[in-house]
Amino acid sequence: MPLLEILTYPDPGLKRASKVMDTFDDQLREFITLLERTMRAGPGGVGIAAPQVGRFERIAIVDVSAKKKVTSHGRLVLINPQITHWEGTVVGREGCMSVPDYTGNVIRAETITVQAFDENGGQHEYQCTGYEARAIQHEVDHLDGLLFLDRLVSHKNDLFRRKKYK
Amino acid sequence: MASWYMVTLIGKDQPGIVSRITAELFKGGCNLGEASMIRLGVNFTIMLMAEFNGSAQALTTLMTPVTNELGLHLHLDSIDGKLHQHETMDVSITVYGADRAGIVADVTKELAQAGLNILELESSVGGTEEKPIYIMQIDGHATQGVALIEKAVEVIKKSGIDVGLNITDVMIG
């Protein structure tokens, strides 16, 4: 089965918001199999969202379990994901299969609660932290037509210089 | 055929330098590549890659009126363009302490021996004139693995320099 073609910026599709899914059928599950294969074929890819392959539906996959010392829920299929709670902030380095040869610093919530459906229509709620929470926020952004480029911060944000008060 | 040049400009800082310089380069037919501008002390400094269909002499002639007007010193080098070959950082190191001669040399010697390829380095002198403090941030690639960098950081700490290491696992989504 061939891999799906990844859209790369400045493809306008990457700035487009995706629509909510209401059907959970074999066609969807077949697409998810292909999407996951495409994610795993990418170097170091731990997440992918349907709009990255030109399908503008709220479908994402995240699996950070291959990373050492990272807490995770394993393979997560996230359909119509909704982040319902954010806590803390942390700066981390991100890249994207849709933005080759560039990485940048992004502030994300440290801990999130996300509700989503799986490929069979089952409802789930996950508490995620750190690297996994970052990956989910990155993929949910894709579903809203946002790239990590929209959220870049200077690495100087790690170390704030104090203002002088007279 | 167009060639790549590294354009280095240094002078007293004032608002509008980047705008004036890049406008002249654009009007003269240059295509800009990557650039790094920073104010060091009260000095404006920039290095930018420019692709230009002409000789270094022709590029100097193009830029001289504006650099003279802005009081900037111009230096040009012929370079390989070679964009799209970024090395990914995997460690970030922060160093700070009472300012003294030799901090950069001491720290970077240990890190170089541990295989660090420095991709970005920025440092500032903060604090007051009476009690200056030195702050340095280094992003780099641990070519021989992160464990060696961790050991080097411990050696630097023992020498009395405050140093922090942040291992960066880039999230690719």
CSV table of C-alpha atoms in Angstrom, one decimal:
chain,number,residue,atom,x,y,z
A,1,MET,CA,0.0,0.0,0.0
A,2,PRO,CA,1.6,3.3,-1.0
A,3,LEU,CA,2.2,6.0,1.5
A,4,LEU,CA,0.2,9.2,1.5
A,5,GLU,CA,1.8,12.4,0.1
A,6,ILE,CA,2.6,15.0,2.8
A,7,LEU,CA,1.7,18.5,2.0
A,8,THR,CA,4.5,21.0,2.7
A,9,TYR,CA,4.3,24.6,3.5
A,10,PRO,CA,3.4,27.0,1.7
A,11,ASP,CA,0.6,24.6,0.5
A,12,PRO,CA,-2.5,26.6,1.4
A,13,GLY,CA,-4.2,23.4,2.7
A,14,LEU,CA,-2.1,23.6,5.8
A,15,LYS,CA,-3.8,26.8,6.8
A,16,ARG,CA,-7.3,25.4,6.4
A,17,ALA,CA,-9.5,24.3,9.3
A,18,SER,CA,-10.7,20.7,9.2
A,19,LYS,CA,-14.3,19.5,9.6
A,20,VAL,CA,-15.8,17.3,12.3
A,21,MET,CA,-16.1,13.6,11.6
A,22,ASP,CA,-19.5,12.0,12.1
A,23,THR,CA,-19.0,8.6,10.4
A,24,PHE,CA,-16.8,5.8,11.7
A,25,ASP,CA,-16.7,3.2,9.0
A,26,ASP,CA,-14.2,0.9,7.2
A,27,GLN,CA,-13.2,3.6,4.8
A,28,LEU,CA,-12.2,5.7,7.8
A,29,ARG,CA,-10.2,2.8,9.4
A,30,GLU,CA,-8.5,2.1,6.1
A,31,PHE,CA,-7.4,5.8,5.9
A,32,ILE,CA,-6.1,5.7,9.4
A,33,THR,CA,-4.0,2.7,8.6
A,34,LEU,CA,-2.5,4.6,5.7
A,35,LEU,CA,-2.1,7.7,7.8
A,36,GLU,CA,-0.3,5.8,10.5
A,37,ARG,CA,2.0,4.1,8.0
A,38,THR,CA,2.9,7.6,6.6
A,39,MET,CA,3.6,8.9,10.1
A,40,ARG,CA,5.9,6.0,10.9
A,41,ALA,CA,7.8,6.3,7.6
A,42,GLY,CA,8.7,9.9,8.4
A,43,PRO,CA,12.1,10.3,10.2
A,44,GLY,CA,11.3,10.7,13.9
A,45,GLY,CA,7.6,11.3,13.3
A,46,VAL,CA,5.6,10.9,16.5
A,47,GLY,CA,2.3,12.5,15.2
A,48,ILE,CA,0.4,13.2,12.1
A,49,ALA,CA,-2.9,15.0,11.3
A,50,ALA,CA,-5.2,14.3,8.3
A,51,PRO,CA,-4.8,17.8,6.8
A,52,GLN,CA,-1.1,17.1,6.4
A,53,VAL,CA,-2.1,14.6,3.7
A,54,GLY,CA,-4.8,16.8,2.2
A,55,ARG,CA,-7.8,15.3,4.0
A,56,PHE,CA,-9.5,18.1,5.9
A,57,GLU,CA,-11.2,16.1,8.6
A,58,ARG,CA,-10.5,16.2,12.3
A,59,ILE,CA,-8.3,13.0,12.5
A,60,ALA,CA,-4.9,12.8,14.1
A,61,ILE,CA,-2.6,10.0,15.3
A,62,VAL,CA,0.0,10.4,18.1
A,63,ASP,CA,2.5,7.8,19.3
A,64,VAL,CA,5.5,8.9,21.4
A,65,SER,CA,6.1,5.5,23.0
A,66,ALA,CA,9.3,4.9,21.1
A,67,LYS,CA,10.9,7.9,22.9
A,68,LYS,CA,12.9,6.9,26.0
A,69,LYS,CA,12.0,8.3,29.4
A,70,VAL,CA,8.7,9.7,28.1
A,71,THR,CA,5.3,9.0,29.8
A,72,SER,CA,2.7,8.0,27.2
A,73,HIS,CA,-0.5,6.3,26.4
A,74,GLY,CA,1.0,4.5,23.4
A,75,ARG,CA,-0.7,4.7,20.1
A,76,LEU,CA,-3.5,7.3,20.2
A,77,VAL,CA,-6.1,7.7,17.4
A,78,LEU,CA,-7.7,11.1,18.0
A,79,ILE,CA,-10.8,11.8,16.1
A,80,ASN,CA,-12.6,15.1,16.8
A,81,PRO,CA,-10.1,15.8,19.6
A,82,GLN,CA,-11.0,18.5,22.1
A,83,ILE,CA,-8.5,19.8,24.7
A,84,THR,CA,-10.6,20.5,27.7
A,85,HIS,CA,-8.0,21.5,30.3
A,86,TRP,CA,-4.5,23.1,30.1
A,87,GLU,CA,-2.0,23.4,33.0
A,88,GLY,CA,1.5,24.9,33.1
A,89,THR,CA,3.6,26.1,30.3
A,90,VAL,CA,6.9,24.8,28.9
A,91,VAL,CA,9.1,25.7,26.0
A,92,GLY,CA,10.2,22.9,23.7
A,93,ARG,CA,11.7,22.3,20.3
A,94,GLU,CA,9.4,21.3,17.5
A,95,GLY,CA,9.7,20.3,13.9
A,96,CYS,CA,7.1,19.2,11.4
A,97,MET,CA,6.9,16.8,8.4
A,98,SER,CA,5.1,19.7,6.6
A,99,VAL,CA,8.0,22.1,7.3
A,100,PRO,CA,11.2,20.3,6.3
A,101,ASP,CA,14.6,21.4,7.5
A,102,TYR,CA,13.4,23.8,10.2
A,103,THR,CA,12.9,23.4,14.0
A,104,GLY,CA,11.9,26.1,16.4
A,105,ASN,CA,10.9,26.8,20.0
A,106,VAL,CA,7.3,26.7,20.9
A,107,ILE,CA,5.5,27.3,24.3
A,108,ARG,CA,2.9,24.6,25.0
A,109,ALA,CA,0.8,23.6,28.0
A,110,GLU,CA,2.7,21.1,30.2
A,111,THR,CA,-0.3,19.0,31.0
A,112,ILE,CA,-3.6,18.7,29.1
A,113,THR,CA,-6.8,16.7,29.2
A,114,VAL,CA,-8.0,15.7,25.8
A,115,GLN,CA,-11.3,14.0,24.8
A,116,ALA,CA,-11.5,12.2,21.5
A,117,PHE,CA,-13.1,9.4,19.6
A,118,ASP,CA,-11.2,6.4,18.4
A,119,GLU,CA,-11.5,4.8,14.9
A,120,ASN,CA,-14.5,2.7,16.1
A,121,GLY,CA,-16.4,5.6,17.5
A,122,GLY,CA,-15.4,4.9,21.2
A,123,GLN,CA,-15.1,7.9,23.4
A,124,HIS,CA,-12.0,8.5,25.5
A,125,GLU,CA,-10.4,11.0,27.8
A,126,TYR,CA,-6.6,11.2,28.3
A,127,GLN,CA,-4.5,13.1,30.8
A,128,CYS,CA,-1.3,13.8,29.0
A,129,THR,CA,1.9,15.5,30.1
A,130,GLY,CA,5.2,16.7,28.6
A,131,TYR,CA,6.3,15.4,25.3
A,132,GLU,CA,3.0,13.5,24.6
A,133,ALA,CA,1.0,16.6,25.5
A,134,ARG,CA,3.2,18.7,23.2
A,135,ALA,CA,2.6,16.3,20.3
A,136,ILE,CA,-1.2,16.3,20.8
A,137,GLN,CA,-1.3,20.1,20.9
A,138,HIS,CA,0.8,20.3,17.7
A,139,GLU,CA,-1.6,17.9,15.9
A,140,VAL,CA,-4.7,19.6,17.1
A,141,ASP,CA,-3.2,22.9,15.8
A,142,HIS,CA,-3.0,21.2,12.3
A,143,LEU,CA,-6.8,20.5,12.5
A,144,ASP,CA,-7.3,24.2,13.1
A,145,GLY,CA,-5.1,25.3,10.2
A,146,LEU,CA,-2.2,26.3,12.5
A,147,LEU,CA,1.5,25.4,12.1
A,148,PHE,CA,4.2,25.5,14.8
A,149,LEU,CA,5.5,28.4,12.8
A,150,ASP,CA,2.5,30.4,14.1
A,151,ARG,CA,3.7,29.9,17.6
A,152,LEU,CA,7.4,30.3,17.5
A,153,VAL,CA,9.2,32.0,20.4
A,154,SER,CA,12.7,33.1,20.8
A,155,HIS,CA,14.9,30.8,22.8
A,156,LYS,CA,15.7,33.8,24.9
A,157,ASN,CA,12.3,33.3,26.4
A,158,ASP,CA,13.9,30.6,28.5
A,159,LEU,CA,15.8,33.2,30.4
A,160,PHE,CA,14.0,36.4,30.9
A,161,ARG,CA,16.1,39.5,31.3
A,162,ARG,CA,14.8,41.7,34.1
A,163,LYS,CA,13.6,45.2,33.3
A,164,LYS,CA,15.2,48.1,34.9
A,165,TYR,CA,12.8,50.1,37.1
A,166,LYS,CA,13.8,53.6,38.1
B,1,MET,CA,25.6,32.8,-12.9
B,2,ALA,CA,24.7,34.1,-9.5
B,3,SER,CA,27.1,33.6,-6.6
B,4,TRP,CA,26.6,33.5,-2.9
B,5,TYR,CA,28.3,36.1,-0.6
B,6,MET,CA,28.5,36.5,3.1
B,7,VAL,CA,27.8,40.2,3.8
B,8,THR,CA,29.1,41.4,7.2
B,9,LEU,CA,28.2,44.8,8.4
B,10,ILE,CA,29.2,46.5,11.7
B,11,GLY,CA,28.6,50.0,13.0
B,12,LYS,CA,26.9,52.1,15.6
B,13,ASP,CA,23.4,51.0,16.0
B,14,GLN,CA,20.4,53.2,14.9
B,15,PRO,CA,16.8,52.4,14.0
B,16,GLY,CA,16.2,51.4,10.3
B,17,ILE,CA,19.5,49.9,9.3
B,18,VAL,CA,18.1,46.5,8.3
B,19,SER,CA,15.4,48.1,6.3
B,20,ARG,CA,17.8,50.4,4.4
B,21,ILE,CA,20.3,47.7,3.7
B,22,THR,CA,17.9,45.0,2.5
B,23,ALA,CA,16.1,47.6,0.3
B,24,GLU,CA,19.4,48.4,-1.4
B,25,LEU,CA,20.2,44.7,-1.8
B,26,PHE,CA,16.8,44.0,-3.3
B,27,LYS,CA,17.0,46.9,-5.7
B,28,GLY,CA,20.4,45.7,-6.8
B,29,GLY,CA,19.0,42.2,-7.6
B,30,CYS,CA,20.2,40.3,-4.6
B,31,ASN,CA,18.3,37.3,-3.2
B,32,LEU,CA,18.8,37.0,0.6
B,33,GLY,CA,19.4,33.6,2.3
B,34,GLU,CA,19.8,33.2,6.0
B,35,ALA,CA,20.8,36.1,8.3
B,36,SER,CA,21.8,36.8,11.8
B,37,MET,CA,21.6,40.3,13.3
B,38,ILE,CA,22.3,41.2,16.9
B,39,ARG,CA,23.1,44.3,18.8
B,40,LEU,CA,26.4,43.8,20.8
B,41,GLY,CA,26.9,46.5,23.3
B,42,VAL,CA,25.8,49.6,21.3
B,43,ASN,CA,27.0,48.1,18.0
B,44,PHE,CA,24.9,46.9,15.2
B,45,THR,CA,26.1,43.6,13.7
B,46,ILE,CA,24.7,41.5,10.9
B,47,MET,CA,25.8,38.7,8.7
B,48,LEU,CA,23.6,37.8,5.8
B,49,MET,CA,23.8,35.5,2.9
B,50,ALA,CA,23.2,37.2,-0.4
B,51,GLU,CA,22.9,35.6,-3.8
B,52,PHE,CA,24.2,38.1,-6.4
B,53,ASN,CA,24.7,38.0,-10.2
B,54,GLY,CA,28.0,39.7,-10.2
B,55,SER,CA,31.4,40.0,-8.7
B,56,ALA,CA,32.3,40.9,-5.1
B,57,GLN,CA,33.6,44.2,-6.4
B,58,ALA,CA,30.2,44.9,-8.1
B,59,LEU,CA,28.4,44.1,-4.8
B,60,THR,CA,30.7,46.4,-2.9
B,61,THR,CA,30.0,49.2,-5.3
B,62,LEU,CA,26.3,48.6,-5.0
B,63,MET,CA,26.4,48.7,-1.2
B,64,THR,CA,29.0,51.4,-0.6
B,65,PRO,CA,26.6,54.5,-0.8
B,66,VAL,CA,24.3,53.1,1.8
B,67,THR,CA,26.9,51.7,4.1
B,68,ASN,CA,28.8,55.1,4.0
B,69,GLU,CA,25.6,56.9,4.8
B,70,LEU,CA,24.8,54.7,7.8
B,71,GLY,CA,28.5,54.6,9.0
B,72,LEU,CA,28.8,50.9,8.6
B,73,HIS,CA,31.9,48.9,7.9
B,74,LEU,CA,31.3,46.3,5.1
B,75,HIS,CA,33.1,43.0,4.7
B,76,LEU,CA,32.3,40.5,1.9
B,77,ASP,CA,33.3,36.9,1.5
B,78,SER,CA,32.5,34.5,-1.3
B,79,ILE,CA,30.8,31.4,0.1
B,80,ASP,CA,29.0,28.2,-0.8
B,81,GLY,CA,25.2,28.8,-0.5
B,82,LYS,CA,24.2,25.3,0.5
B,83,LEU,CA,20.9,26.1,2.2
B,84,HIS,CA,18.6,23.3,3.5
B,85,GLN,CA,21.3,21.5,5.4
B,86,HIS,CA,20.5,22.4,9.0
B,87,GLU,CA,21.9,20.3,11.7
B,88,THR,CA,19.4,19.6,14.4
B,89,MET,CA,20.2,20.8,17.9
B,90,ASP,CA,19.9,18.3,20.8
B,91,VAL,CA,21.4,20.2,23.7
B,92,SER,CA,21.0,23.6,25.1
B,93,ILE,CA,23.4,25.0,27.6
B,94,THR,CA,23.1,28.0,29.8
B,95,VAL,CA,26.1,29.5,31.6
B,96,TYR,CA,26.1,32.4,34.0
B,97,GLY,CA,28.3,33.8,36.6
B,98,ALA,CA,30.3,36.8,37.8
B,99,ASP,CA,32.0,38.1,34.7
B,100,ARG,CA,35.7,37.3,34.4
B,101,ALA,CA,38.1,36.7,31.6
B,102,GLY,CA,38.3,33.2,30.3
B,103,ILE,CA,34.7,31.9,30.9
B,104,VAL,CA,33.9,31.2,27.3
B,105,ALA,CA,37.3,29.6,26.7
B,106,ASP,CA,37.0,27.3,29.8
B,107,VAL,CA,33.4,26.3,29.0
B,108,THR,CA,33.7,25.7,25.3
B,109,LYS,CA,37.0,23.8,25.7
B,110,GLU,CA,35.2,21.2,27.8
B,111,LEU,CA,32.2,21.0,25.5
B,112,ALA,CA,34.4,20.7,22.4
B,113,GLN,CA,36.3,17.8,23.9
B,114,ALA,CA,32.9,16.2,24.6
B,115,GLY,CA,32.0,16.5,20.9
B,116,LEU,CA,29.7,19.5,21.0
B,117,ASN,CA,29.2,21.2,17.6
B,118,ILE,CA,28.0,24.7,18.6
B,119,LEU,CA,25.1,25.8,16.3
B,120,GLU,CA,24.3,29.0,18.1
B,121,LEU,CA,26.0,31.0,20.8
B,122,GLU,CA,24.8,34.2,22.3
B,123,SER,CA,26.2,35.9,25.3
B,124,SER,CA,25.4,39.1,27.3
B,125,VAL,CA,27.0,41.0,30.1
B,126,GLY,CA,24.3,42.0,32.6
B,127,GLY,CA,24.3,43.1,36.2
B,128,THR,CA,25.8,46.5,36.9
B,129,GLU,CA,29.1,48.1,36.1
B,130,GLU,CA,30.3,47.4,39.6
B,131,LYS,CA,29.1,43.7,39.6
B,132,PRO,CA,28.9,42.5,36.0
B,133,ILE,CA,27.5,39.1,35.3
B,134,TYR,CA,28.1,37.0,32.2
B,135,ILE,CA,25.2,35.0,30.7
B,136,MET,CA,25.7,32.7,27.7
B,137,GLN,CA,23.3,30.4,25.9
B,138,ILE,CA,24.6,27.7,23.6
B,139,ASP,CA,22.6,25.5,21.3
B,140,GLY,CA,24.4,22.6,19.8
B,141,HIS,CA,24.6,19.1,18.5
B,142,ALA,CA,26.2,16.4,20.6
B,143,THR,CA,28.1,14.6,17.9
B,144,GLN,CA,29.4,11.9,20.3
B,145,GLY,CA,26.2,11.6,22.3
B,146,VAL,CA,24.5,13.5,25.1
B,147,ALA,CA,26.2,11.4,27.9
B,148,LEU,CA,29.6,13.0,27.2
B,149,ILE,CA,28.1,16.5,27.3
B,150,GLU,CA,26.5,15.7,30.7
B,151,LYS,CA,29.9,14.7,32.0
B,152,ALA,CA,31.5,17.8,30.6
B,153,VAL,CA,28.9,20.0,32.3
B,154,GLU,CA,29.7,18.3,35.6
B,155,VAL,CA,33.4,19.2,35.1
B,156,ILE,CA,32.4,22.8,34.3
B,157,LYS,CA,30.3,23.0,37.5
B,158,LYS,CA,33.2,21.7,39.6
B,159,SER,CA,35.3,24.6,38.3
B,160,GLY,CA,32.8,27.0,40.0
B,161,ILE,CA,30.8,28.1,36.9
B,162,ASP,CA,27.0,27.9,37.1
B,163,VAL,CA,25.9,25.9,34.1
B,164,GLY,CA,22.6,24.2,33.1
B,165,LEU,CA,22.1,21.6,30.5
B,166,ASN,CA,18.8,21.0,28.8
B,167,ILE,CA,18.5,18.0,26.6
B,168,THR,CA,16.3,18.8,23.7
B,169,ASP,CA,14.3,16.0,22.0
B,170,VAL,CA,12.8,17.7,19.0
B,171,MET,CA,9.1,16.7,18.6
B,172,ILE,CA,8.3,16.1,14.9
B,173,GLY,CA,4.6,16.1,14.2
